[in-house]
Short mmCIF file of C-alpha atoms in Angstrom, two decimals:
data_model
loop_
_atom_site.label_atom_id
_atom_site.label_comp_id
_atom_site.label_asym_id
_atom_site.label_seq_id
_atom_site.Cartn_x
_atom_site.Cartn_y
_atom_site.Cartn_z
CA GLU A 2 131.59 189.89 112.29
CA ASP A 3 133.25 186.56 113.04
CA LYS A 4 134.56 184.71 110.04
CA VAL A 5 136.52 181.61 109.16
CA VAL A 6 138.24 181.35 105.79
CA GLN A 7 139.68 178.15 104.42
CA SER A 8 142.02 177.78 101.49
CA PRO A 9 142.28 176.35 99.00
CA LEU A 10 138.63 175.60 98.33
CA SER A 11 139.61 172.50 96.40
CA LEU A 12 142.74 170.52 95.84
CA VAL A 13 143.61 167.54 93.65
CA VAL A 14 146.72 165.52 94.43
CA HIS A 15 148.10 162.05 93.78
CA GLU A 16 148.63 159.32 96.30
CA GLY A 17 151.79 159.82 98.28
CA ASP A 18 151.72 163.61 98.04
CA THR A 19 151.76 165.83 101.11
CA VAL A 20 149.10 168.50 101.43
CA THR A 21 148.68 171.54 103.64
CA LEU A 22 145.24 172.99 104.25
CA ASN A 23 144.84 176.48 105.65
CA CYS A 24 142.32 178.06 107.96
CA SER A 25 142.37 181.71 109.01
CA TYR A 26 139.91 183.27 111.37
CA GLU A 27 138.65 186.46 112.92
CA VAL A 28 136.53 185.92 115.98
CA THR A 29 136.01 187.64 119.28
CA ASN A 30 136.91 185.77 122.44
CA PHE A 31 138.51 182.79 120.75
CA ARG A 32 138.32 179.56 122.70
CA SER A 33 139.39 176.78 120.31
CA LEU A 34 139.77 175.78 116.69
CA LEU A 35 138.60 172.43 115.44
CA TRP A 36 139.22 170.40 112.31
CA TYR A 37 136.71 167.93 110.91
CA LYS A 38 136.72 165.50 108.00
CA GLN A 39 133.48 165.16 106.09
CA GLU A 40 133.18 162.31 103.63
CA LYS A 41 129.57 161.44 102.92
CA LYS A 42 127.34 162.93 105.55
CA ALA A 43 128.39 163.75 109.07
CA PRO A 44 131.71 165.45 109.87
CA THR A 45 134.09 163.45 112.02
CA PHE A 46 136.26 165.12 114.58
CA LEU A 47 140.00 165.33 113.88
CA PHE A 48 141.64 167.84 116.20
CA MET A 49 140.95 170.55 118.69
CA LEU A 50 143.57 173.25 119.11
CA THR A 51 143.63 175.77 121.91
CA SER A 52 147.27 176.76 122.32
CA SER A 53 149.68 178.27 119.84
CA GLY A 54 152.63 176.32 118.58
CA ILE A 55 151.67 172.91 119.93
CA GLU A 56 151.38 170.41 117.13
CA LYS A 57 148.75 167.73 117.39
CA LYS A 58 149.32 164.50 115.48
CA SER A 59 147.22 161.52 114.58
CA GLY A 60 148.91 159.14 112.20
CA ARG A 61 149.59 160.93 108.94
CA LEU A 62 147.60 163.98 110.00
CA SER A 63 148.91 166.85 112.04
CA SER A 64 147.73 170.34 112.85
CA ILE A 65 149.07 173.45 114.49
CA LEU A 66 147.61 176.78 115.56
CA ASP A 67 149.09 180.27 115.46
CA LYS A 68 146.99 182.51 117.69
CA LYS A 69 149.07 185.57 116.96
CA GLU A 70 148.58 185.39 113.20
CA LEU A 71 145.11 183.84 113.58
CA PHE A 72 145.48 180.76 111.45
CA SER A 73 145.83 177.02 111.57
CA ILE A 74 147.16 174.44 109.15
CA LEU A 75 146.25 170.82 108.67
CA ASN A 76 148.94 168.62 107.14
CA ILE A 77 148.38 165.25 105.58
CA THR A 78 151.47 163.29 104.58
CA ALA A 79 151.65 160.31 102.22
CA THR A 80 148.06 160.91 101.11
CA GLN A 81 145.82 157.99 100.26
CA THR A 82 142.61 157.83 98.23
CA GLY A 83 140.74 157.39 101.51
CA ASP A 84 141.80 160.88 102.50
CA SER A 85 139.51 162.28 99.82
CA ALA A 86 136.95 164.34 101.68
CA ILE A 87 135.95 167.85 102.62
CA TYR A 88 138.04 169.17 105.49
CA LEU A 89 136.23 171.65 107.67
CA CYS A 90 137.74 174.14 110.04
CA ALA A 91 135.57 175.57 112.81
CA VAL A 92 136.22 178.15 115.48
CA ASP A 93 134.54 178.00 118.84
CA PRO A 94 134.12 181.45 120.34
CA ARG A 95 133.40 181.55 124.03
CA ARG A 96 129.74 182.11 123.43
CA ASN A 97 129.48 178.63 121.93
CA ASP A 98 128.14 179.32 118.47
CA MET A 99 130.70 177.55 116.35
CA ARG A 100 131.64 179.15 113.05
CA PHE A 101 132.63 176.89 110.20
CA GLY A 102 134.70 177.66 107.15
CA ALA A 103 133.48 176.68 103.70
CA GLY A 104 135.77 173.67 103.71
CA THR A 105 138.54 172.39 101.46
CA ARG A 106 137.56 169.62 99.08
CA LEU A 107 140.53 167.27 98.79
CA THR A 108 140.65 164.70 96.02
CA VAL A 109 143.43 162.15 96.10
CA LYS A 110 143.93 160.29 92.83
CA PRO A 111 145.53 156.85 92.68
CA LYS B 4 128.03 152.52 122.52
CA ALA B 5 125.51 153.69 119.92
CA GLY B 6 126.27 156.88 118.02
CA VAL B 7 124.13 159.92 117.48
CA THR B 8 120.93 159.04 115.70
CA GLN B 9 118.66 161.32 113.74
CA THR B 10 115.19 160.70 112.42
CA PRO B 11 113.91 160.83 109.83
CA ARG B 12 116.86 160.49 107.45
CA TYR B 13 114.99 162.00 104.52
CA LEU B 14 112.00 164.27 104.35
CA ILE B 15 110.11 166.03 101.60
CA LYS B 16 107.77 168.88 102.51
CA THR B 17 106.00 171.64 100.67
CA ARG B 18 106.28 175.35 101.27
CA GLY B 19 104.29 176.60 104.21
CA GLN B 20 104.31 173.30 106.05
CA GLN B 21 106.17 172.68 109.27
CA VAL B 22 108.61 169.94 110.15
CA THR B 23 110.04 168.38 113.30
CA LEU B 24 113.39 166.63 113.30
CA SER B 25 114.65 164.43 116.11
CA CYS B 26 118.11 163.77 117.49
CA SER B 27 119.16 161.23 120.09
CA PRO B 28 122.62 161.94 121.48
CA ILE B 29 125.19 159.40 122.56
CA SER B 30 124.33 157.97 125.95
CA GLY B 31 125.75 160.19 128.66
CA HIS B 32 126.05 163.24 126.43
CA ARG B 33 124.09 166.22 127.69
CA SER B 34 124.81 168.75 124.98
CA VAL B 35 123.12 168.71 121.60
CA SER B 36 123.87 171.21 118.86
CA TRP B 37 122.04 171.62 115.58
CA TYR B 38 123.55 172.72 112.28
CA GLN B 39 122.25 173.45 108.81
CA GLN B 40 124.42 172.50 105.88
CA THR B 41 123.76 173.84 102.39
CA PRO B 42 126.03 173.94 99.35
CA GLY B 43 125.93 177.71 99.27
CA GLN B 44 126.28 178.58 102.95
CA GLY B 45 128.26 175.64 104.26
CA LEU B 46 127.75 174.46 107.79
CA GLN B 47 125.95 176.95 110.00
CA PHE B 48 125.16 176.76 113.69
CA LEU B 49 121.50 176.80 114.63
CA PHE B 50 121.40 176.32 118.38
CA GLU B 51 122.75 174.33 121.27
CA TYR B 52 120.92 172.73 124.15
CA PHE B 53 122.38 171.60 127.43
CA SER B 54 120.36 170.16 130.28
CA GLU B 55 117.10 171.16 128.59
CA THR B 56 118.18 174.78 128.25
CA GLN B 57 119.04 176.59 125.05
CA ARG B 58 122.61 177.79 125.54
CA ASN B 59 122.97 179.82 122.41
CA LYS B 60 121.29 180.47 119.11
CA GLY B 61 122.72 181.17 115.69
CA ASN B 62 121.57 183.77 113.24
CA PHE B 63 118.38 182.09 112.02
CA PRO B 64 114.81 183.41 111.96
CA GLY B 65 112.31 182.57 114.65
CA ARG B 66 110.77 179.91 112.40
CA PHE B 67 113.59 177.68 113.60
CA SER B 68 113.13 176.46 117.13
CA GLY B 69 114.16 173.54 119.24
CA ARG B 70 113.91 171.89 122.58
CA GLN B 71 115.62 169.26 124.66
CA PHE B 72 114.04 166.68 126.87
CA SER B 73 115.16 165.34 130.21
CA ASN B 74 116.77 162.31 128.54
CA SER B 75 118.85 164.74 126.42
CA ARG B 76 117.01 163.89 123.21
CA SER B 77 116.40 166.99 121.18
CA GLU B 78 113.92 168.10 118.55
CA MET B 79 114.19 170.87 116.05
CA ASN B 80 111.15 172.46 114.48
CA VAL B 81 110.89 174.61 111.39
CA SER B 82 107.58 176.31 110.72
CA THR B 83 106.28 177.88 107.54
CA LEU B 84 108.87 176.15 105.41
CA GLU B 85 110.56 178.02 102.57
CA LEU B 86 112.40 176.63 99.56
CA GLY B 87 115.64 177.90 101.03
CA ASP B 88 115.21 175.66 104.05
CA SER B 89 116.15 172.67 101.91
CA ALA B 90 119.36 171.41 103.49
CA LEU B 91 121.05 168.70 105.45
CA TYR B 92 120.33 169.20 109.13
CA LEU B 93 122.99 167.78 111.37
CA CYS B 94 122.91 167.34 115.08
CA ALA B 95 125.98 166.78 117.21
CA SER B 96 126.36 165.73 120.79
CA SER B 97 129.06 166.17 123.36
CA ILE B 98 129.45 165.35 127.01
CA GLY B 99 129.50 168.96 128.14
CA THR B 100 129.17 172.32 126.53
CA GLY B 101 132.71 172.28 125.14
CA LYS B 102 133.13 171.33 121.53
CA ASP B 103 136.26 169.23 121.82
CA GLU B 104 134.71 165.85 121.17
CA GLN B 105 131.56 166.60 119.28
CA TYR B 106 130.02 163.64 117.52
CA PHE B 107 127.75 164.22 114.57
CA GLY B 108 124.71 162.24 113.56
CA PRO B 109 124.08 161.16 109.96
CA GLY B 110 121.80 164.10 109.33
CA THR B 111 118.30 164.60 108.03
CA ARG B 112 118.03 165.62 104.40
CA LEU B 113 115.07 168.01 104.09
CA THR B 114 113.75 168.94 100.69
CA VAL B 115 111.15 171.69 100.44
CA THR B 116 109.19 171.81 97.19
#
């Protein structure tokens, strides 16, 4: 059965810290892995990763995929209180039914 | 460009009733996916529609159904509601069937009493 596991489930840091969120997966016919940030209601798209070893960056956020070891990491540097959210990892198998992890709840304290 | 809209935003129903939720995708987007989010199960895929056709369905009972209209608007129906159906129902739209740029609506919070 396909599964997506995120760790840690929750994390509390202080502003300025760097955090690394993990996502491991087991799916058949992998197509892509996606990261979302969910603050209040709807998740917002962060990254889509399809190839191993190619880092994607957006400001203080970056992500990379390892298709051999079946995991991805999301890095956030110089964290701010506005980064507090649930970060969701999802895997898109070729049959289109996306599988989400349980999420990592990040709390950034001032 | 307007985002994904969902109506209603909040809904309270009793067990055994049925409910219909609506989702209007971003203009030009032809794919609409529905998800259920609960504290215990996280975000789970319900189904996806593209060009009025259901592309795929998640692991939910037949009480959950949906459809898409020619203008890409989509509805989701849940019949014979159960307490466990209480959740946030999110819809997301994308231009095609890929999930690279999938935009979520604000969700409909359904409470079943």
